[in-house]
XYZ file of C-alpha atoms in Angstrom:
726
model
C 19.218 7.775 6.237
C 17.400 10.917 7.339
C 14.670 12.693 5.466
C 13.775 16.165 6.675
C 11.143 17.831 4.577
C 8.734 20.732 4.849
C 6.191 22.571 2.781
C 7.338 26.084 2.102
C 4.415 28.524 2.052
C 5.861 29.985 -1.136
C 5.716 26.640 -2.953
C 2.442 26.629 -4.870
C 2.792 23.422 -6.833
C 3.958 19.868 -6.513
C 7.589 19.396 -5.565
C 9.838 17.856 -8.237
C 9.733 14.065 -8.330
C 11.959 12.607 -5.637
C 15.013 10.720 -6.856
C 17.571 8.600 -5.104
C 20.814 10.470 -4.524
C 23.475 9.618 -7.141
C 26.854 8.268 -6.091
C 30.385 8.217 -7.465
C 31.889 4.787 -6.882
C 35.491 3.631 -7.333
C 36.106 -0.100 -6.965
C 39.725 -0.997 -6.164
C 40.436 -4.622 -7.066
C 43.529 -6.527 -5.961
C 45.409 -8.151 -8.863
C 48.414 -9.345 -6.836
C 50.175 -12.657 -7.355
C 48.749 -14.239 -4.224
C 45.382 -14.579 -5.983
C 44.122 -17.663 -7.798
C 42.236 -17.645 -11.074
C 38.983 -18.414 -9.220
C 39.580 -15.417 -6.917
C 39.875 -13.075 -9.899
C 36.615 -14.419 -11.359
C 34.879 -13.719 -8.063
C 36.323 -10.220 -7.945
C 35.104 -9.527 -11.461
C 31.616 -10.729 -10.570
C 31.636 -8.585 -7.427
C 32.667 -5.499 -9.394
C 29.942 -6.237 -11.949
C 27.398 -6.457 -9.137
C 28.151 -2.861 -8.170
C 28.215 -1.584 -11.735
C 24.934 -3.256 -12.649
C 22.935 -2.768 -9.456
C 23.381 1.002 -9.040
C 19.981 2.647 -8.579
C 20.450 6.215 -9.806
C 20.898 6.897 -13.531
C 23.032 9.917 -12.539
C 25.650 7.816 -10.736
C 29.183 7.104 -11.948
C 31.379 4.036 -11.506
C 35.104 3.435 -12.078
C 37.018 0.166 -11.631
C 40.743 0.186 -10.856
C 42.917 -2.904 -10.643
C 46.075 -2.654 -8.559
C 49.287 -4.543 -7.871
C 52.614 -2.784 -7.532
C 55.232 -0.883 -9.518
C 58.527 -2.700 -9.034
C 60.447 -1.569 -12.088
C 60.474 0.361 -15.353
C 57.327 0.093 -17.452
C 55.191 -1.085 -14.522
C 52.245 0.741 -12.964
C 50.808 0.010 -9.543
C 47.297 0.867 -10.781
C 45.404 -0.086 -13.870
C 42.208 1.842 -14.683
C 40.244 -0.977 -16.307
C 36.986 1.017 -16.330
C 37.329 4.806 -16.432
C 34.680 6.871 -14.651
C 31.464 5.996 -16.488
C 27.821 6.927 -16.044
C 25.123 4.292 -15.658
C 22.228 6.178 -17.237
C 21.582 3.805 -20.124
C 21.667 0.052 -20.514
C 24.588 0.545 -22.898
C 26.531 2.390 -20.179
C 26.023 -0.448 -17.743
C 26.836 -3.077 -20.349
C 30.087 -1.225 -21.082
C 31.042 -1.342 -17.412
C 30.182 -5.026 -17.232
C 32.476 -5.762 -20.179
C 35.437 -3.657 -19.109
C 35.462 -5.378 -15.706
C 36.538 -8.502 -17.606
C 39.958 -6.833 -18.063
C 40.754 -7.425 -14.383
C 43.514 -10.027 -14.329
C 46.016 -11.928 -12.235
C 49.287 -10.041 -12.561
C 52.639 -11.661 -13.271
C 55.880 -10.665 -11.588
C 56.864 -8.808 -14.781
C 53.748 -6.626 -14.360
C 54.276 -5.922 -10.637
C 52.263 -8.349 -8.567
C 52.776 -7.136 -4.995
C 50.094 -5.201 -3.055
C 50.237 -1.380 -3.139
C 47.200 -0.120 -1.199
C 48.710 3.372 -1.026
C 48.800 3.856 -4.801
C 45.323 2.351 -5.170
C 43.808 4.737 -2.605
C 45.568 7.731 -4.125
C 44.176 6.835 -7.549
C 40.672 6.548 -6.094
C 40.920 9.979 -4.439
C 42.164 11.471 -7.705
C 39.033 10.191 -9.439
C 36.853 11.456 -6.584
C 38.396 14.912 -6.895
C 37.253 15.443 -10.460
C 34.541 18.094 -11.056
C 31.050 16.975 -10.076
C 27.944 19.041 -10.838
C 25.641 16.517 -9.137
C 27.222 16.549 -5.651
C 27.330 12.763 -5.704
C 28.115 10.763 -2.590
C 31.653 9.340 -2.797
C 32.272 5.668 -2.082
C 35.469 3.608 -2.427
C 35.368 -0.181 -2.254
C 38.692 -1.923 -1.608
C 38.855 -5.631 -2.507
C 42.069 -7.317 -1.402
C 43.361 -10.707 -0.289
C 46.593 -9.500 1.275
C 48.442 -6.870 3.272
C 50.395 -3.841 2.195
C 53.608 -5.043 0.523
C 55.723 -2.551 -1.438
C 59.192 -3.765 -0.420
C 60.054 -4.112 -4.101
C 58.726 -0.668 -5.092
C 61.584 1.872 -5.303
C 59.275 4.903 -5.341
C 58.779 4.450 -1.596
C 62.505 4.954 -0.836
C 65.897 3.391 -1.287
C 65.677 1.352 1.918
C 63.581 -1.748 1.312
C 62.892 -2.103 5.037
C 61.409 1.414 5.200
C 59.233 1.211 2.099
C 56.161 -0.311 3.774
C 56.333 2.307 6.546
C 56.605 5.097 3.973
C 53.627 3.706 2.045
C 51.663 3.452 5.273
C 52.399 7.126 6.037
C 51.062 7.991 2.570
C 47.926 5.972 3.308
C 47.438 7.951 6.529
C 47.663 11.234 4.622
C 45.257 9.949 1.985
C 42.773 8.897 4.653
C 42.867 12.433 6.074
C 42.089 13.738 2.589
C 39.242 11.223 2.260
C 37.726 12.342 5.530
C 37.946 16.005 4.534
C 36.437 15.235 1.132
C 33.619 13.088 2.621
C 34.833 9.937 0.869
C 33.656 6.663 2.393
C 36.008 3.675 2.299
C 34.558 0.177 2.532
C 37.301 -2.497 2.646
C 36.511 -6.126 1.845
C 39.231 -8.671 2.569
C 39.485 -12.369 1.936
C 42.193 -14.957 2.293
C 45.170 -13.558 4.255
C 43.861 -9.975 4.447
C 44.862 -8.005 7.572
C 41.629 -7.132 9.421
C 43.252 -4.433 11.603
C 44.707 -2.674 8.562
C 41.333 -2.796 6.814
C 39.634 -1.419 9.940
C 41.967 1.572 9.714
C 40.862 2.177 6.109
C 37.178 2.119 7.108
C 37.620 4.377 10.132
C 39.984 6.769 8.364
C 37.520 8.029 5.742
C 34.141 9.715 6.157
C 31.917 7.722 8.516
C 28.493 9.459 8.544
C 26.936 8.921 5.126
C 23.406 8.175 6.365
C 23.048 10.156 9.566
C 21.908 7.978 12.486
C 21.713 4.739 10.486
C 24.279 2.500 12.189
C 24.541 -0.099 9.425
C 25.708 2.649 7.064
C 28.897 3.327 9.043
C 31.841 2.155 6.890
C 33.059 -1.177 8.225
C 35.827 -3.549 7.184
C 34.691 -7.033 6.274
C 36.864 -10.117 5.995
C 35.335 -13.234 4.470
C 36.739 -16.737 4.488
C 37.080 -17.134 0.721
C 36.501 -15.203 -2.454
C 33.239 -17.156 -2.843
C 31.749 -14.944 -0.114
C 32.865 -11.699 -1.728
C 29.788 -11.161 -3.916
C 27.101 -11.035 -1.234
C 29.324 -9.206 1.228
C 30.273 -6.503 -1.265
C 26.678 -6.082 -2.449
C 25.573 -5.664 1.171
C 28.316 -3.108 1.799
C 27.278 -1.273 -1.362
C 23.643 -1.063 -0.205
C 24.653 0.283 3.211
C 27.159 2.715 1.722
C 24.579 4.397 -0.506
C 21.936 4.390 2.257
C 19.877 1.735 0.492
C 18.123 -1.381 1.707
C 18.976 -4.936 0.757
C 16.808 -8.044 0.968
C 17.956 -11.564 1.708
C 19.703 -13.301 -1.179
C 17.920 -16.338 -2.601
C 20.216 -19.102 -3.866
C 19.550 -22.385 -5.660
C 21.185 -24.827 -8.049
C 20.214 -24.868 -11.710
C 20.687 -28.137 -13.589
C 21.414 -28.394 -17.294
C 18.267 -27.916 -19.371
C 16.216 -27.050 -16.265
C 14.135 -24.046 -15.179
C 13.826 -22.753 -11.612
C 12.051 -19.823 -9.956
C 13.705 -17.635 -7.352
C 11.356 -15.487 -5.257
C 12.423 -12.098 -3.893
C 10.549 -9.295 -2.164
C 10.408 -5.580 -2.944
C 9.030 -3.560 0.009
C 6.257 -1.006 -0.368
C 8.504 1.934 0.523
C 10.895 1.160 -2.350
C 10.652 3.710 -5.145
C 13.761 2.386 -6.930
C 15.161 -1.108 -6.979
C 17.563 -3.457 -8.705
C 17.067 -7.194 -8.923
C 20.611 -8.538 -9.210
C 20.975 -12.064 -10.587
C 24.251 -13.990 -10.432
C 23.881 -16.709 -13.053
C 27.601 -17.609 -13.619
C 27.075 -18.687 -17.224
C 25.998 -16.057 -19.717
C 23.930 -18.595 -21.649
C 21.389 -18.870 -18.840
C 18.228 -16.933 -19.680
C 16.433 -14.805 -17.076
C 12.872 -13.465 -17.051
C 11.088 -11.401 -14.400
C 7.469 -11.559 -13.148
C 5.867 -8.901 -10.951
C 3.648 -9.667 -7.913
C 0.577 -9.745 -10.179
C 2.137 -12.531 -12.245
C 2.854 -10.333 -15.276
C 6.134 -10.830 -17.110
C 7.718 -7.388 -17.241
C 9.802 -6.046 -20.127
C 13.559 -5.788 -19.790
C 13.488 -2.372 -21.409
C 10.675 0.169 -21.368
C 7.582 0.876 -19.291
C 4.658 -1.086 -17.904
C 1.911 0.489 -15.793
C 3.755 3.105 -13.700
C 7.109 1.290 -13.682
C 10.177 1.792 -15.860
C 12.558 -1.108 -16.521
C 16.166 -1.301 -17.671
C 18.082 -4.577 -17.797
C 21.833 -4.924 -18.264
C 24.408 -7.703 -18.197
C 22.318 -10.249 -20.083
C 25.367 -11.371 -22.013
C 27.501 -11.832 -18.898
C 27.629 -13.843 -15.677
C 25.800 -11.119 -13.717
C 22.500 -9.597 -14.831
C 20.318 -6.953 -13.230
C 16.932 -5.339 -13.773
C 16.724 -1.746 -12.571
C 13.153 -0.664 -11.796
C 11.778 2.792 -11.151
C 8.495 2.728 -9.185
C 8.446 -1.067 -8.754
C 5.260 -2.868 -7.817
C 5.738 -3.958 -4.188
C 5.474 -7.590 -3.192
C 6.899 -10.941 -4.206
C 8.684 -11.066 -7.564
C 9.578 -14.253 -9.413
C 12.911 -14.547 -11.233
C 12.786 -17.441 -13.684
C 16.116 -18.873 -14.826
C 16.340 -21.332 -17.724
C 19.508 -23.256 -18.571
C 20.302 -24.712 -22.011
C 20.914 -28.477 -22.095
C 24.674 -28.136 -22.623
C 25.366 -25.908 -19.594
C 26.732 -27.598 -16.493
C 25.005 -27.292 -13.139
C 25.365 -23.810 -11.648
C 24.683 -22.118 -8.309
C 22.506 -19.072 -9.061
C 21.242 -16.306 -6.800
C 18.997 -13.245 -6.802
C 19.140 -10.211 -4.513
C 17.100 -7.017 -4.318
C 18.804 -3.699 -3.579
C 16.294 -0.885 -3.091
C 15.863 2.652 -1.901
C 12.893 4.833 -1.030
C 13.113 8.291 -2.577
C 10.499 9.539 -0.160
C 9.173 12.925 0.840
C 7.943 13.753 4.311
C 4.908 16.032 4.227
C 4.396 18.218 7.294
C 1.327 20.186 8.302
C 0.246 22.353 11.263
C -3.216 22.573 12.774
C -2.603 26.324 13.172
C -0.002 27.709 10.759
C -0.048 31.158 12.459
C -0.023 30.430 16.202
C 0.315 32.885 19.068
C 2.670 32.458 22.045
C 1.217 30.011 24.550
C -1.062 28.318 22.006
C -0.972 24.574 21.419
C -0.225 23.379 17.886
C -0.674 19.903 16.387
C 2.225 18.920 14.134
C 1.371 16.218 11.576
C 3.899 14.294 9.504
C 3.417 11.584 6.903
C 5.493 9.897 4.226
C 4.917 9.990 0.477
C 6.407 8.111 -2.447
C 6.301 9.419 -6.015
C 2.873 7.849 -6.440
C 1.106 8.358 -3.110
C 1.095 8.355 0.676
C 2.326 5.329 2.620
C -0.232 4.235 5.220
C 0.680 0.568 5.780
C 1.852 0.269 9.424
C 4.064 -2.716 8.555
C 5.906 -0.685 5.904
C 6.513 2.135 8.396
C 7.499 -0.113 11.294
C 11.274 0.364 10.916
C 11.057 4.120 10.365
C 11.204 6.834 12.998
C 9.174 10.032 12.685
C 10.198 13.133 14.610
C 10.175 16.901 14.392
C 11.943 19.863 15.952
C 10.683 23.388 16.558
C 12.890 26.459 16.509
C 12.382 30.205 16.178
C 13.027 33.685 17.493
C 13.002 34.102 21.246
C 13.349 30.473 22.389
C 15.766 27.517 22.114
C 15.187 24.604 19.749
C 12.809 21.976 21.148
C 11.874 18.418 20.053
C 8.362 17.425 19.023
C 7.574 13.774 19.725
C 5.305 12.210 17.098
C 3.192 9.072 17.189
C 0.550 7.195 15.222
C -1.310 5.810 18.232
C -4.744 7.362 17.754
C -4.384 9.034 21.134
C -4.272 12.711 21.993
C -3.983 14.851 18.891
C -3.463 11.874 16.560
C -6.634 11.375 14.529
C -6.470 7.603 13.953
C -4.170 4.762 14.881
C -2.151 3.144 12.122
C -3.157 5.531 9.323
C 0.422 6.596 8.518
C -0.087 10.102 9.923
C 2.229 10.811 12.850
C 1.093 13.611 15.136
C 2.497 15.470 18.097
C 1.457 18.455 20.197
C 3.661 21.372 21.165
C 2.975 24.614 23.005
C 4.453 27.707 21.407
C 6.803 29.260 24.001
C 5.574 32.443 25.648
C 8.849 34.115 24.631
C 8.359 33.406 20.891
C 8.473 36.672 18.961
C 8.869 36.245 15.225
C 10.080 33.512 12.875
C 8.936 29.967 13.607
C 10.299 26.819 11.949
C 9.392 23.150 12.132
C 11.698 20.462 10.714
C 10.148 17.056 10.062
C 12.389 13.993 9.898
C 11.954 10.388 8.872
C 14.835 8.020 9.549
C 15.257 4.372 8.700
C 16.942 1.806 6.466
C 16.716 2.495 2.763
C 15.067 5.913 3.080
C 16.375 8.778 0.984
C 15.131 12.359 0.691
C 15.957 16.022 1.258
C 15.605 18.738 3.908
C 12.972 21.473 3.646
C 11.982 23.314 6.824
C 8.393 24.437 7.332
C 8.736 28.161 7.918
C 6.068 30.457 9.312
C 5.852 33.215 11.935
C 4.137 34.025 15.198
C 0.783 35.791 14.807
C 0.856 39.437 15.882
C -1.798 41.600 17.592
C -3.187 42.633 14.205
C -3.833 39.033 13.153
C -7.554 38.713 13.793
C -8.437 36.031 11.289
C -8.734 32.274 11.874
C -9.544 29.564 9.353
C -9.936 25.809 9.200
C -10.031 23.564 6.119
C -12.549 20.712 5.997
C -11.618 18.056 3.429
C -12.414 14.439 4.190
C -10.651 11.451 2.555
C -12.663 10.163 -0.398
C -12.681 7.991 -3.509
C -13.247 9.855 -6.794
C -13.496 8.782 -10.420
C -11.398 10.542 -13.084
C -13.271 13.721 -13.978
C -15.022 13.767 -10.587
C -14.998 16.298 -7.749
C -14.649 16.318 -3.978
C -16.400 18.991 -1.906
C -14.488 20.872 0.780
C -15.060 23.943 2.905
C -13.141 26.683 4.697
C -14.526 27.761 8.059
C -13.514 31.342 8.804
C -13.659 33.619 11.831
C -12.753 37.191 10.858
C -12.740 39.877 13.530
C -11.561 42.565 11.107
C -12.719 44.058 7.810
C -13.804 41.676 5.009
C -10.857 40.272 3.022
C -10.215 37.848 0.202
C -8.232 34.700 1.002
C -6.230 32.617 -1.441
C -6.486 28.852 -2.019
C -3.699 26.676 -3.403
C -2.507 23.093 -3.632
C 0.987 21.995 -2.619
C 2.697 18.712 -3.592
C -0.406 17.665 -5.546
C -0.097 16.309 -9.126
C -1.144 18.523 -12.006
C -4.174 16.360 -12.798
C -5.863 17.732 -9.649
C -7.018 21.352 -9.333
C -9.199 23.662 -7.250
C -12.522 25.075 -8.389
C -11.495 28.519 -7.140
C -8.294 30.344 -6.281
C -9.924 32.674 -3.730
C -12.629 32.603 -1.091
C -14.307 35.552 0.602
C -13.857 36.172 4.329
C -16.618 38.532 5.514
C -16.580 39.967 8.998
C -17.780 37.402 11.537
C -18.091 33.646 11.163
C -18.677 32.077 7.765
C -18.152 28.920 5.774
C -16.980 29.026 2.160
C -17.169 25.967 -0.073
C -14.761 24.805 -2.770
C -14.239 21.718 -4.904
C -11.210 19.569 -5.546
C -11.381 18.556 -9.205
C -9.773 15.385 -10.519
C -8.920 15.570 -14.213
C -10.416 13.123 -16.662
C -6.867 12.011 -17.549
C -5.909 11.260 -13.926
C -4.421 7.811 -13.443
C -5.633 5.281 -10.927
C -4.036 5.519 -7.476
C -3.642 7.711 -4.417
C -3.465 11.506 -4.650
C -1.838 13.258 -1.726
C -0.569 16.702 -0.841
C -1.903 19.736 0.996
C -4.564 22.389 0.379
C -3.680 25.745 1.943
C -5.525 28.975 2.738
C -3.478 32.195 2.512
C -4.180 35.649 3.881
C -3.721 38.781 1.698
C -0.039 38.938 2.729
C 0.563 35.396 1.450
C 0.834 33.834 4.912
C -0.667 30.384 5.408
C -3.568 30.605 7.868
C -5.001 27.083 7.451
C -4.178 23.829 5.684
C -5.210 20.208 5.467
C -3.841 17.030 3.925
C -5.358 15.814 0.655
C -6.343 12.131 0.673
C -8.038 11.108 -2.563
C -8.145 7.631 -4.079
C -8.702 7.858 -7.842
C -10.551 4.843 -9.214
C -11.888 4.430 -12.751
C -15.672 4.128 -13.130
C -17.097 0.655 -12.815
C -17.914 -0.788 -16.290
C -21.615 -1.037 -17.139
C -21.510 -4.833 -17.338
C -19.892 -5.004 -13.920
C -22.477 -2.653 -12.407
C -25.265 -4.751 -13.945
C -23.695 -7.899 -12.522
C -23.400 -6.261 -9.107
C -27.069 -5.198 -9.255
C -28.098 -8.729 -10.236
C -26.102 -10.198 -7.366
C -27.753 -7.771 -4.953
C -31.204 -8.753 -6.250
C -30.368 -12.444 -5.890
C -29.144 -11.923 -2.336
C -32.297 -9.968 -1.446
C -34.472 -12.662 -2.960
C -32.569 -15.387 -1.140
C -33.203 -13.586 2.136
C -36.764 -12.402 1.457
C -38.276 -15.362 -0.416
C -38.621 -17.712 2.573
C -40.197 -14.878 4.554
C -42.637 -13.998 1.758
C -43.607 -17.620 1.230
C -44.128 -18.056 4.956
C -46.391 -14.997 5.058
C -48.319 -16.245 2.037
C -48.796 -19.609 3.663
C -49.900 -17.942 6.913
C -52.450 -15.799 5.059
C -53.816 -18.806 3.196
C -54.118 -20.762 6.396
C -55.774 -17.854 8.152
C -58.369 -17.680 5.342
C -58.783 -21.456 4.956
C -62.464 -22.337 5.844
C -61.949 -26.092 5.999
C -62.467 -26.294 9.802
C -65.886 -24.601 9.536
C -69.024 -26.717 9.931
C -72.425 -25.214 9.020
C -75.655 -26.191 10.743
C -79.171 -25.526 9.419
C -82.050 -24.850 11.894
C -85.802 -24.283 11.591
C -85.593 -22.116 14.709
C -82.755 -21.099 17.037
C -82.390 -23.412 20.026
C -83.811 -26.463 18.224
C -81.629 -29.315 16.975
C -80.089 -28.767 13.565
C -81.761 -30.448 10.637
C -78.713 -30.485 8.342
C -74.967 -30.290 8.678
C -72.203 -29.410 6.111
C -68.426 -29.265 6.706
C -66.351 -27.003 4.462
C -64.328 -28.845 1.790
C -60.527 -29.201 1.898
C -58.134 -27.056 -0.149
C -60.528 -25.289 -2.499
C -59.637 -21.728 -1.759
C -60.606 -19.096 0.769
C -64.399 -19.554 0.339
C -66.921 -22.245 -0.489
C -70.566 -22.223 -1.706
C -73.716 -24.112 -0.815
C -77.503 -24.130 -1.324
C -80.486 -24.920 0.932
C -82.592 -27.549 -0.824
C -85.493 -29.473 0.761
C -84.323 -28.533 4.224
C -80.785 -29.683 3.590
C -77.379 -27.963 3.140
C -76.009 -28.990 -0.250
C -72.441 -28.285 -1.497
C -72.316 -26.331 -4.784
C -69.554 -25.030 -7.028
C -69.774 -21.285 -7.425
C -73.512 -20.763 -6.995
C -75.785 -20.101 -4.044
C -74.562 -18.905 -0.669
C -70.846 -18.207 -0.181
C -68.890 -18.518 3.076
C -65.440 -17.171 3.975
C -63.559 -16.218 7.110
C -63.398 -12.634 8.382
C -61.297 -11.092 11.138
C -60.838 -13.123 14.303
C -63.630 -15.748 14.676
C -65.988 -13.909 12.329
C -67.521 -15.882 9.448
C -68.919 -13.867 6.517
C -71.909 -15.112 4.519
C -73.281 -13.778 1.217
C -76.751 -14.805 -0.082
C -77.312 -15.917 -3.703
C -78.021 -12.290 -4.719
C -74.641 -11.175 -3.402
C -76.064 -9.446 -0.329
C -73.874 -9.658 2.797
C -75.762 -11.172 5.742
C -75.091 -10.446 9.389
C -71.690 -11.704 10.660
C -71.838 -15.282 11.853
C -70.180 -16.381 15.106
C -70.024 -19.862 16.690
C -73.124 -20.386 18.814
C -74.905 -17.307 17.376
C -77.085 -18.353 14.380
C -78.304 -15.834 11.801
C -81.549 -15.778 9.764
C -81.466 -16.757 6.105
C -83.711 -15.072 3.487
C -85.822 -18.260 3.240
C -86.789 -18.051 6.935
C -84.420 -20.727 8.156
C -81.448 -20.189 10.455
C -77.726 -20.855 9.895
C -75.184 -21.601 12.633
C -71.463 -22.347 12.514
C -69.060 -24.396 14.535
C -65.301 -23.558 14.111
C -62.928 -26.434 14.702
C -59.906 -24.155 14.587
C -60.690 -22.884 18.085
C -60.768 -26.430 19.471
C -57.818 -27.948 21.246
C -56.751 -29.549 24.511
C -59.135 -28.485 27.238
C -61.350 -26.478 24.812
C -65.090 -25.969 25.216
C -67.597 -28.316 23.666
C -68.819 -27.530 20.108
C -71.672 -25.080 19.964
C -73.714 -27.591 17.882
C -73.515 -31.145 16.944
C -71.741 -34.049 18.666
C -70.020 -33.651 21.991
C -66.891 -35.593 20.918
C -63.776 -33.478 20.243
C -63.548 -31.987 16.795
C -60.954 -33.704 14.576
C -59.223 -31.093 12.415
C -58.817 -32.197 8.832
C -56.121 -29.580 8.020
C -53.525 -30.168 10.725
C -51.311 -32.117 8.353
C -52.861 -31.032 5.077
C -50.240 -29.616 2.631
C -50.755 -26.040 1.579
C -49.647 -24.394 -1.677
C -46.025 -23.204 -1.343
C -45.126 -25.687 1.410
C -42.779 -27.500 -0.957
C -40.713 -24.291 -1.432
C -39.959 -23.885 2.280
């Protein structure tokens, strides 16, 4: 399927919500005598699959049984379900019930195989007035070959009747091709593959542009048991939709099983189709977040509509489904025999390609960056895996030059701003011969993609165009009621003018702070704000902000990338702050304790030994070593020519910077700094020296006083306060 979309400069608001294209489907079901009862049941289920899995509420479905008309009172066709819409659950339920009227014909009812009459009936239904321009699809289910030898309406000669019917089929196929009617034949049993190939090739064969799987193709399966999956697959391809792998399992009596299916991120509409065989089996649906969704109504941004609950086939149609793995839970009552059950997802992306130019008013010979990205109803798709199967391209056309392709890529190279961000960019040089109108057509092709065509139209700048502008608006996260600052950089070589600002393809909950900005002569920068309404829902906001000159021409534009997130609750912010504090403490506490221990050790006086002298140079008359672990200072007195340890009175000793020892006399007066080997005078006329064991070690000098044996530190292994916390 091809999406070709543009932003018309005249469009000043968000485009209407994208919807999948509706279809008109006619299902032709063989009722001939060659069938078995089991074949008819399979055909009914297959027809119900189509009726119940259709994605667009505006679609229509008709079911026609056919055999032959071999005598009076017989009709080759039987309209079991007239053309019916599928907008409501009641509409779909009605289709599911009327399909039950398909039957195995008896010879009295005409039980040969008249493909010609069946196709003519389908084309008659397709030719009825249609105000929706629906795509036209015919499905032909048959187990046999054309056989109207007993039908007198095809001529008196029995041998010529099949040839006459075949000629009518050829004419009908020409009409189908002219009327753009696809024909998808599905044969089983003794069906003639070559004849079915002619049906497929004879109708319209380009429903989805370049998508090869969407080309009508005849399928022949071994038995009617394979009809359901094959027809559902053909249906998805015919309406340019995607289909996921079917998941099948056996459900025992009284048991419950879960079937898991996937809905891709680019799906904006989907149907989960469940074949349960027995209507008594109950089905419930759980989204990827584990929430059981309603069968009717809305939840979050999704809308749900179930149908077929009272039949052998059930489906849940979802608008804006949550992408990811869904769980389908089937529960069987105790009295129901073992059944094979299956679940399949049919989906489509009603997407819109958004195109933007780095210079919306280029001159001949200038280089322009063309940017293209893909949007759903709820936001821009940026997941590279979701975009992997899609192809982005653009074409440039205009006055004075032939149409030219623009190759786009999301590689982060050249003009592309970042790799894998969902924005595909290409560069093109405006031809020197370009004179007037200029058009860019952006396209996105791939399985399951649906959209429309809207060319981006502008014109070549003329000699009088002397104004340039550039929009600066960075991606950001904003709370409801918040704002995002942007700016317009302007170079105006003419008289001052007023430029317009507008948003395109942006939801109504987002607005601009101003509709105009001033463009004085020269270079300037004008600010504006993007305002997110207080009622804005959570999610991505995308679109384009444009700058227009006084004539209404776009002179600059930039994509809008805003993620709306509700404010963090107060309790959650408090919890986050507490966690941050705990992390900081966990990191900082060992460091702080280590510093504290280092400071305490640096101040610890326990390796100091005091010596008392009558005069410097004479042997000491008393010696006192500082006590262990009593704080950063200790006290002593001089009594009867001896140093005596006290507790808070007398002289006080503590360490200073480096090897300095500080001494205070009993009056609190600081004495001269004390160094090892350099005694100081005390107020009582005696002298005080100090020996510091901390400076001793392997190969160290001898102590300044006292014994010559090495000093034995008493604090090397002494525990310090805080050691137990490290």
